[in-house]
């Protein structure tokens, strides 16, 4: 488990810092006692915990600018937090830093039905945006499983995905403009209401930058029209290899589903036990496929998908008869994480992406690793885009179990890199995956990332110690690998 | 199929030692865009070939000097297509230049631009280091998104050596609907193509004619065309129009004239909304040819023609300028690559 390097003590005492912050915001917007700060000590990856030094909850941009300019001048680290649903300890606080909580920026500033765009504050919840756009027949496409709670600012920071990425893209593909406050407290907007503003694409650079380059204070996003028709079907297979091949075959044949999800037997059983949606628990793998478009398009695609899966050896195919049944088929998939959570005191969620053609090979290897480490692994993943979420079951109360789970997770992610993929598809690096960065990137590439970081944040105060390792760390990593 | 990465790296290292700026060139089809950069030519033209292509992965990886025409041909053999419909510029345009100059076709608002297709790339920075960012998979959030940041940078951050792109199946069917109407009525009709789920892949207005292109499955196009006002256009004429629009051939600019381009919110009723304007991207991209000396509306860029000495991309505020300047230094500390090509100050 990675820990942050012990910070050099600030010249400030906490008392002085609190007094200075209260001069910028209202007293109730500053928290410093343990009881009030406890909810902020971790994000969705709760094994990583750190109490913040001081927490500030600003409610306007001028306050954010003042706080950032002050922290810049005083060389105080700043960690930005949205809803804290991230899964890589990216929002874990800094022991001698300010935690900037952006949840009060919760207004949809503008909904433009004609342009199919929304201008929002960063604390707007992902699902709340789609709900606000619903009367216009529109929705916001990126739909991470935490969408009920996660916020747009956090989605931008992590470049969040979801189950509909293959057809509708990640956050970056749905983001038109972003306004940030820099570490120095300056306000700047990149992008605009139109597409492709001139110059280098800094909207893309900020997407997925994990709070290392600036504080997102506003975003303009695209909204999409609801499809006329949505159809969901489920296909069972008697091996994960065959199901994986069916995914490659379907996409190679020219059908691009709105969502294409796969679960293995452990995940199927766990979900069925939990929500009882009628999944075939004897199946070794299940594919859930969503098609959308005009009624005519969907009818044509449905035939193509059915015949493809049948030809590939599906043991059963069930087409949802109505919206209610479609919702139930999705419910099993969407409940898979908590369902697996019921089977074990703790679980650890991985997030590698691999080429689709490697699905069978990688799942077979994960099964071998599971036996080797003696920890069960349930597999749930976005098959359409090769994004795996192996869930490693362990018991934190058992000494050594967490370390074993982390070692197994590390082996799974290096396997993803070995087959041409990546250590993280949508959850981010944060603190958690920092040790694996030198496996995926050369020292020169890491040095280039550090150069970008310093261009925005010359003293490395923004979310320090996360996402990009130091070169010293990379060199140590390589010397250990050689030994 | 030639890999000249080592040679390119060598040239960058020499330029670094001699402090001699480099002007990165593919097939030179975009020499009229941006500002003029003075420097020794670094040609990527010979760095060609498809490195890998797997149709079932929907991913192709090519060297930067590979022409768009070549990529289109390779994909068509597998019944697939580049998603962002870039111009081919007399079959010479290369993938590296297309990415650097951010060139997307009429389908941009509905299928995304270059940035939305890029999965990864190889880059030689100003220190002569060859690096890989992103990859060949659909989702990848490890490290900063260096790949997409190169889009529109006009080669100022490094030499692009290879590009990995997401591709999609070719369309089964296509039809263009034509309606005669004045420009303001066209602007009034255009928003529905953003807010309704239709297989629209192009909406343009020129000389009193609103054209809506539908592409997709046979069933999808057949059912959608009944919902679009106007008459189906003769397929050959329609194909010629979308080609002309994509290749930027509607206007012929000259030294004494400037072709202005404005990318803006599609529903804007004021900016560059005249009868002599060309509207593309459902109104989100507008073009106007004006005599040199006459300025278009605020926010428009000097796309082609006229003097290339002044700024062509309009003003940049001081914070954005400072950050872009520092970013340039992070990639190219000695300012070797394309000095002045994007902005006079970079």
PDB file of N, CA and C in Angstrom, chain A residues 303-364:
ATOM      1  N   UNK A 303     -31.989  -8.196 -34.801  1.00  0.00           N
ATOM      2  CA  UNK A 303     -31.876  -9.427 -35.584  1.00  0.00           C
ATOM      3  C   UNK A 303     -30.403  -9.800 -35.749  1.00  0.00           C
ATOM      4  N   UNK A 304     -29.592  -8.784 -36.060  1.00  0.00           N
ATOM      5  CA  UNK A 304     -28.157  -9.023 -36.288  1.00  0.00           C
ATOM      6  C   UNK A 304     -27.490  -9.558 -35.018  1.00  0.00           C
ATOM      7  N   UNK A 305     -27.834  -8.971 -33.867  1.00  0.00           N
ATOM      8  CA  UNK A 305     -27.214  -9.396 -32.604  1.00  0.00           C
ATOM      9  C   UNK A 305     -27.649 -10.828 -32.265  1.00  0.00           C
ATOM     10  N   UNK A 306     -28.931 -11.089 -32.422  1.00  0.00           N
ATOM     11  CA  UNK A 306     -29.424 -12.437 -32.090  1.00  0.00           C
ATOM     12  C   UNK A 306     -28.747 -13.497 -32.941  1.00  0.00           C
ATOM     13  N   UNK A 307     -28.659 -13.237 -34.241  1.00  0.00           N
ATOM     14  CA  UNK A 307     -28.058 -14.270 -35.086  1.00  0.00           C
ATOM     15  C   UNK A 307     -26.559 -14.383 -34.822  1.00  0.00           C
ATOM     16  N   UNK A 308     -25.896 -13.270 -34.514  1.00  0.00           N
ATOM     17  CA  UNK A 308     -24.457 -13.325 -34.206  1.00  0.00           C
ATOM     18  C   UNK A 308     -24.216 -14.161 -32.948  1.00  0.00           C
ATOM     19  N   UNK A 309     -24.957 -13.866 -31.876  1.00  0.00           N
ATOM     20  CA  UNK A 309     -24.752 -14.603 -30.620  1.00  0.00           C
ATOM     21  C   UNK A 309     -25.109 -16.084 -30.781  1.00  0.00           C
ATOM     22  N   UNK A 310     -26.167 -16.357 -31.544  1.00  0.00           N
ATOM     23  CA  UNK A 310     -26.552 -17.758 -31.769  1.00  0.00           C
ATOM     24  C   UNK A 310     -25.432 -18.488 -32.514  1.00  0.00           C
ATOM     25  N   UNK A 311     -24.940 -17.855 -33.579  1.00  0.00           N
ATOM     26  CA  UNK A 311     -23.857 -18.466 -34.361  1.00  0.00           C
ATOM     27  C   UNK A 311     -22.606 -18.669 -33.509  1.00  0.00           C
ATOM     28  N   UNK A 312     -22.397 -17.776 -32.549  1.00  0.00           N
ATOM     29  CA  UNK A 312     -21.193 -17.881 -31.710  1.00  0.00           C
ATOM     30  C   UNK A 312     -21.367 -18.924 -30.600  1.00  0.00           C
ATOM     31  N   UNK A 313     -22.560 -19.472 -30.443  1.00  0.00           N
ATOM     32  CA  UNK A 313     -22.736 -20.549 -29.464  1.00  0.00           C
ATOM     33  C   UNK A 313     -23.415 -20.152 -28.171  1.00  0.00           C
ATOM     34  N   UNK A 314     -24.232 -19.092 -28.196  1.00  0.00           N
ATOM     35  CA  UNK A 314     -24.974 -18.718 -26.981  1.00  0.00           C
ATOM     36  C   UNK A 314     -25.895 -19.879 -26.588  1.00  0.00           C
ATOM     37  N   UNK A 315     -25.969 -20.183 -25.290  1.00  0.00           N
ATOM     38  CA  UNK A 315     -26.831 -21.283 -24.845  1.00  0.00           C
ATOM     39  C   UNK A 315     -28.271 -20.814 -24.645  1.00  0.00           C
ATOM     40  N   UNK A 316     -28.455 -19.517 -24.401  1.00  0.00           N
ATOM     41  CA  UNK A 316     -29.812 -18.962 -24.362  1.00  0.00           C
ATOM     42  C   UNK A 316     -29.748 -17.468 -24.636  1.00  0.00           C
ATOM     43  N   UNK A 317     -30.841 -16.953 -25.201  1.00  0.00           N
ATOM     44  CA  UNK A 317     -30.933 -15.508 -25.467  1.00  0.00           C
ATOM     45  C   UNK A 317     -32.294 -15.046 -24.972  1.00  0.00           C
ATOM     46  N   UNK A 318     -32.304 -13.974 -24.213  1.00  0.00           N
ATOM     47  CA  UNK A 318     -33.581 -13.443 -23.720  1.00  0.00           C
ATOM     48  C   UNK A 318     -33.665 -11.963 -24.094  1.00  0.00           C
ATOM     49  N   UNK A 319     -34.721 -11.629 -24.844  1.00  0.00           N
ATOM     50  CA  UNK A 319     -34.919 -10.231 -25.240  1.00  0.00           C
ATOM     51  C   UNK A 319     -35.955  -9.631 -24.292  1.00  0.00           C
ATOM     52  N   UNK A 320     -35.622  -8.487 -23.693  1.00  0.00           N
ATOM     53  CA  UNK A 320     -36.568  -7.859 -22.759  1.00  0.00           C
ATOM     54  C   UNK A 320     -37.841  -7.475 -23.512  1.00  0.00           C
ATOM     55  N   UNK A 321     -38.986  -7.853 -22.946  1.00  0.00           N
ATOM     56  CA  UNK A 321     -40.261  -7.600 -23.638  1.00  0.00           C
ATOM     57  C   UNK A 321     -40.692  -6.145 -23.503  1.00  0.00           C
ATOM     58  N   UNK A 322     -40.301  -5.533 -22.397  1.00  0.00           N
ATOM     59  CA  UNK A 322     -40.719  -4.144 -22.184  1.00  0.00           C
ATOM     60  C   UNK A 322     -39.653  -3.410 -21.359  1.00  0.00           C
ATOM     61  N   UNK A 323     -39.912  -2.133 -21.119  1.00  0.00           N
ATOM     62  CA  UNK A 323     -38.936  -1.300 -20.398  1.00  0.00           C
ATOM     63  C   UNK A 323     -38.677  -1.840 -18.996  1.00  0.00           C
ATOM     64  N   UNK A 324     -39.708  -2.414 -18.401  1.00  0.00           N
ATOM     65  CA  UNK A 324     -39.590  -2.928 -17.047  1.00  0.00           C
ATOM     66  C   UNK A 324     -38.603  -4.113 -16.996  1.00  0.00           C
ATOM     67  N   UNK A 325     -38.762  -5.007 -17.961  1.00  0.00           N
ATOM     68  CA  UNK A 325     -37.863  -6.166 -17.996  1.00  0.00           C
ATOM     69  C   UNK A 325     -36.430  -5.728 -18.343  1.00  0.00           C
ATOM     70  N   UNK A 326     -36.326  -4.742 -19.231  1.00  0.00           N
ATOM     71  CA  UNK A 326     -34.995  -4.208 -19.582  1.00  0.00           C
ATOM     72  C   UNK A 326     -34.325  -3.633 -18.333  1.00  0.00           C
ATOM     73  N   UNK A 327     -35.109  -2.906 -17.553  1.00  0.00           N
ATOM     74  CA  UNK A 327     -34.556  -2.297 -16.333  1.00  0.00           C
ATOM     75  C   UNK A 327     -34.098  -3.389 -15.369  1.00  0.00           C
ATOM     76  N   UNK A 328     -34.831  -4.505 -15.311  1.00  0.00           N
ATOM     77  CA  UNK A 328     -34.437  -5.591 -14.395  1.00  0.00           C
ATOM     78  C   UNK A 328     -33.156  -6.272 -14.867  1.00  0.00           C
ATOM     79  N   UNK A 329     -33.027  -6.451 -16.186  1.00  0.00           N
ATOM     80  CA  UNK A 329     -31.787  -7.052 -16.697  1.00  0.00           C
ATOM     81  C   UNK A 329     -30.584  -6.160 -16.358  1.00  0.00           C
ATOM     82  N   UNK A 330     -30.789  -4.848 -16.456  1.00  0.00           N
ATOM     83  CA  UNK A 330     -29.710  -3.917 -16.104  1.00  0.00           C
ATOM     84  C   UNK A 330     -29.456  -3.894 -14.596  1.00  0.00           C
ATOM     85  N   UNK A 331     -30.537  -4.054 -13.828  1.00  0.00           N
ATOM     86  CA  UNK A 331     -30.409  -3.975 -12.366  1.00  0.00           C
ATOM     87  C   UNK A 331     -29.388  -4.992 -11.844  1.00  0.00           C
ATOM     88  N   UNK A 332     -29.429  -6.190 -12.402  1.00  0.00           N
ATOM     89  CA  UNK A 332     -28.483  -7.224 -11.974  1.00  0.00           C
ATOM     90  C   UNK A 332     -27.053  -6.774 -12.197  1.00  0.00           C
ATOM     91  N   UNK A 333     -26.795  -6.214 -13.390  1.00  0.00           N
ATOM     92  CA  UNK A 333     -25.441  -5.739 -13.714  1.00  0.00           C
ATOM     93  C   UNK A 333     -25.046  -4.573 -12.821  1.00  0.00           C
ATOM     94  N   UNK A 334     -25.985  -3.638 -12.657  1.00  0.00           N
ATOM     95  CA  UNK A 334     -25.655  -2.435 -11.882  1.00  0.00           C
ATOM     96  C   UNK A 334     -25.507  -2.735 -10.390  1.00  0.00           C
ATOM     97  N   UNK A 335     -26.100  -3.859  -9.950  1.00  0.00           N
ATOM     98  CA  UNK A 335     -25.983  -4.231  -8.536  1.00  0.00           C
ATOM     99  C   UNK A 335     -24.809  -5.174  -8.294  1.00  0.00           C
ATOM    100  N   UNK A 336     -24.056  -5.453  -9.343  1.00  0.00           N
ATOM    101  CA  UNK A 336     -23.025  -6.489  -9.213  1.00  0.00           C
ATOM    102  C   UNK A 336     -21.999  -6.179  -8.123  1.00  0.00           C
ATOM    103  N   UNK A 337     -21.597  -4.913  -8.008  1.00  0.00           N
ATOM    104  CA  UNK A 337     -20.574  -4.582  -7.017  1.00  0.00           C
ATOM    105  C   UNK A 337     -21.089  -4.830  -5.591  1.00  0.00           C
ATOM    106  N   UNK A 338     -22.227  -4.208  -5.204  1.00  0.00           N
ATOM    107  CA  UNK A 338     -22.735  -4.500  -3.860  1.00  0.00           C
ATOM    108  C   UNK A 338     -23.086  -5.978  -3.681  1.00  0.00           C
ATOM    109  N   UNK A 339     -23.535  -6.621  -4.761  1.00  0.00           N
ATOM    110  CA  UNK A 339     -23.893  -8.047  -4.657  1.00  0.00           C
ATOM    111  C   UNK A 339     -22.663  -8.873  -4.300  1.00  0.00           C
ATOM    112  N   UNK A 340     -21.552  -8.585  -4.970  1.00  0.00           N
ATOM    113  CA  UNK A 340     -20.305  -9.281  -4.659  1.00  0.00           C
ATOM    114  C   UNK A 340     -19.864  -8.914  -3.243  1.00  0.00           C
ATOM    115  N   UNK A 341     -20.116  -7.655  -2.876  1.00  0.00           N
ATOM    116  CA  UNK A 341     -19.764  -7.185  -1.536  1.00  0.00           C
ATOM    117  C   UNK A 341     -20.445  -8.001  -0.439  1.00  0.00           C
ATOM    118  N   UNK A 342     -21.638  -8.562  -0.726  1.00  0.00           N
ATOM    119  CA  UNK A 342     -22.357  -9.368   0.270  1.00  0.00           C
ATOM    120  C   UNK A 342     -21.668 -10.710   0.514  1.00  0.00           C
ATOM    121  N   UNK A 343     -20.850 -11.139  -0.481  1.00  0.00           N
ATOM    122  CA  UNK A 343     -20.245 -12.465  -0.386  1.00  0.00           C
ATOM    123  C   UNK A 343     -18.961 -12.462   0.425  1.00  0.00           C
ATOM    124  N   UNK A 344     -18.465 -11.271   0.713  1.00  0.00           N
ATOM    125  CA  UNK A 344     -17.140 -11.187   1.315  1.00  0.00           C
ATOM    126  C   UNK A 344     -17.073  -9.928   2.179  1.00  0.00           C
ATOM    127  N   UNK A 345     -16.299  -9.963   3.271  1.00  0.00           N
ATOM    128  CA  UNK A 345     -16.206  -8.769   4.117  1.00  0.00           C
ATOM    129  C   UNK A 345     -15.698  -7.551   3.328  1.00  0.00           C
ATOM    130  N   UNK A 346     -14.783  -7.767   2.403  1.00  0.00           N
ATOM    131  CA  UNK A 346     -14.225  -6.659   1.630  1.00  0.00           C
ATOM    132  C   UNK A 346     -14.014  -7.099   0.180  1.00  0.00           C
ATOM    133  N   UNK A 347     -14.048  -6.133  -0.723  1.00  0.00           N
ATOM    134  CA  UNK A 347     -13.617  -6.445  -2.088  1.00  0.00           C
ATOM    135  C   UNK A 347     -12.819  -5.278  -2.642  1.00  0.00           C
ATOM    136  N   UNK A 348     -11.965  -5.594  -3.604  1.00  0.00           N
ATOM    137  CA  UNK A 348     -11.049  -4.611  -4.170  1.00  0.00           C
ATOM    138  C   UNK A 348     -11.303  -4.609  -5.681  1.00  0.00           C
ATOM    139  N   UNK A 349     -11.687  -3.442  -6.205  1.00  0.00           N
ATOM    140  CA  UNK A 349     -12.108  -3.344  -7.612  1.00  0.00           C
ATOM    141  C   UNK A 349     -10.962  -2.871  -8.508  1.00  0.00           C
ATOM    142  N   UNK A 350     -10.656  -3.647  -9.524  1.00  0.00           N
ATOM    143  CA  UNK A 350      -9.603  -3.302 -10.490  1.00  0.00           C
ATOM    144  C   UNK A 350     -10.238  -2.602 -11.697  1.00  0.00           C
ATOM    145  N   UNK A 351      -9.406  -2.012 -12.559  1.00  0.00           N
ATOM    146  CA  UNK A 351      -9.945  -1.192 -13.652  1.00  0.00           C
ATOM    147  C   UNK A 351      -9.024  -1.207 -14.870  1.00  0.00           C
ATOM    148  N   UNK A 352      -8.560  -2.368 -15.289  1.00  0.00           N
ATOM    149  CA  UNK A 352      -7.674  -2.392 -16.461  1.00  0.00           C
ATOM    150  C   UNK A 352      -8.468  -2.383 -17.755  1.00  0.00           C
ATOM    151  N   UNK A 353      -7.823  -1.933 -18.835  1.00  0.00           N
ATOM    152  CA  UNK A 353      -8.456  -2.069 -20.155  1.00  0.00           C
ATOM    153  C   UNK A 353      -7.530  -2.889 -21.037  1.00  0.00           C
ATOM    154  N   UNK A 354      -8.138  -3.759 -21.845  1.00  0.00           N
ATOM    155  CA  UNK A 354      -7.357  -4.618 -22.732  1.00  0.00           C
ATOM    156  C   UNK A 354      -7.985  -4.617 -24.125  1.00  0.00           C
ATOM    157  N   UNK A 355      -7.221  -4.994 -25.152  1.00  0.00           N
ATOM    158  CA  UNK A 355      -7.853  -5.193 -26.460  1.00  0.00           C
ATOM    159  C   UNK A 355      -8.908  -6.302 -26.328  1.00  0.00           C
ATOM    160  N   UNK A 356     -10.039  -6.124 -27.014  1.00  0.00           N
ATOM    161  CA  UNK A 356     -11.134  -7.104 -26.876  1.00  0.00           C
ATOM    162  C   UNK A 356     -10.692  -8.529 -27.203  1.00  0.00           C
ATOM    163  N   UNK A 357      -9.760  -8.651 -28.159  1.00  0.00           N
ATOM    164  CA  UNK A 357      -9.343  -9.991 -28.581  1.00  0.00           C
ATOM    165  C   UNK A 357      -8.635 -10.746 -27.456  1.00  0.00           C
ATOM    166  N   UNK A 358      -8.207 -10.029 -26.405  1.00  0.00           N
ATOM    167  CA  UNK A 358      -7.451 -10.656 -25.313  1.00  0.00           C
ATOM    168  C   UNK A 358      -8.346 -11.085 -24.146  1.00  0.00           C
ATOM    169  N   UNK A 359      -9.658 -10.847 -24.259  1.00  0.00           N
ATOM    170  CA  UNK A 359     -10.552 -11.103 -23.122  1.00  0.00           C
ATOM    171  C   UNK A 359     -10.435 -12.536 -22.607  1.00  0.00           C
ATOM    172  N   UNK A 360     -10.512 -13.499 -23.520  1.00  0.00           N
ATOM    173  CA  UNK A 360     -10.466 -14.906 -23.114  1.00  0.00           C
ATOM    174  C   UNK A 360      -9.163 -15.231 -22.403  1.00  0.00           C
ATOM    175  N   UNK A 361      -8.054 -14.817 -23.017  1.00  0.00           N
ATOM    176  CA  UNK A 361      -6.723 -15.090 -22.457  1.00  0.00           C
ATOM    177  C   UNK A 361      -6.581 -14.464 -21.070  1.00  0.00           C
ATOM    178  N   UNK A 362      -6.989 -13.199 -20.947  1.00  0.00           N
ATOM    179  CA  UNK A 362      -6.804 -12.483 -19.682  1.00  0.00           C
ATOM    180  C   UNK A 362      -7.685 -13.094 -18.584  1.00  0.00           C
ATOM    181  N   UNK A 363      -8.926 -13.462 -18.916  1.00  0.00           N
ATOM    182  CA  UNK A 363      -9.797 -14.053 -17.893  1.00  0.00           C
ATOM    183  C   UNK A 363      -9.266 -15.408 -17.424  1.00  0.00           C
ATOM    184  N   UNK A 364      -8.702 -16.161 -18.354  1.00  0.00           N
ATOM    185  CA  UNK A 364      -8.111 -17.450 -17.978  1.00  0.00           C
ATOM    186  C   UNK A 364      -6.942 -17.227 -17.018  1.00  0.00           C
TER     187      UNK A 364
END
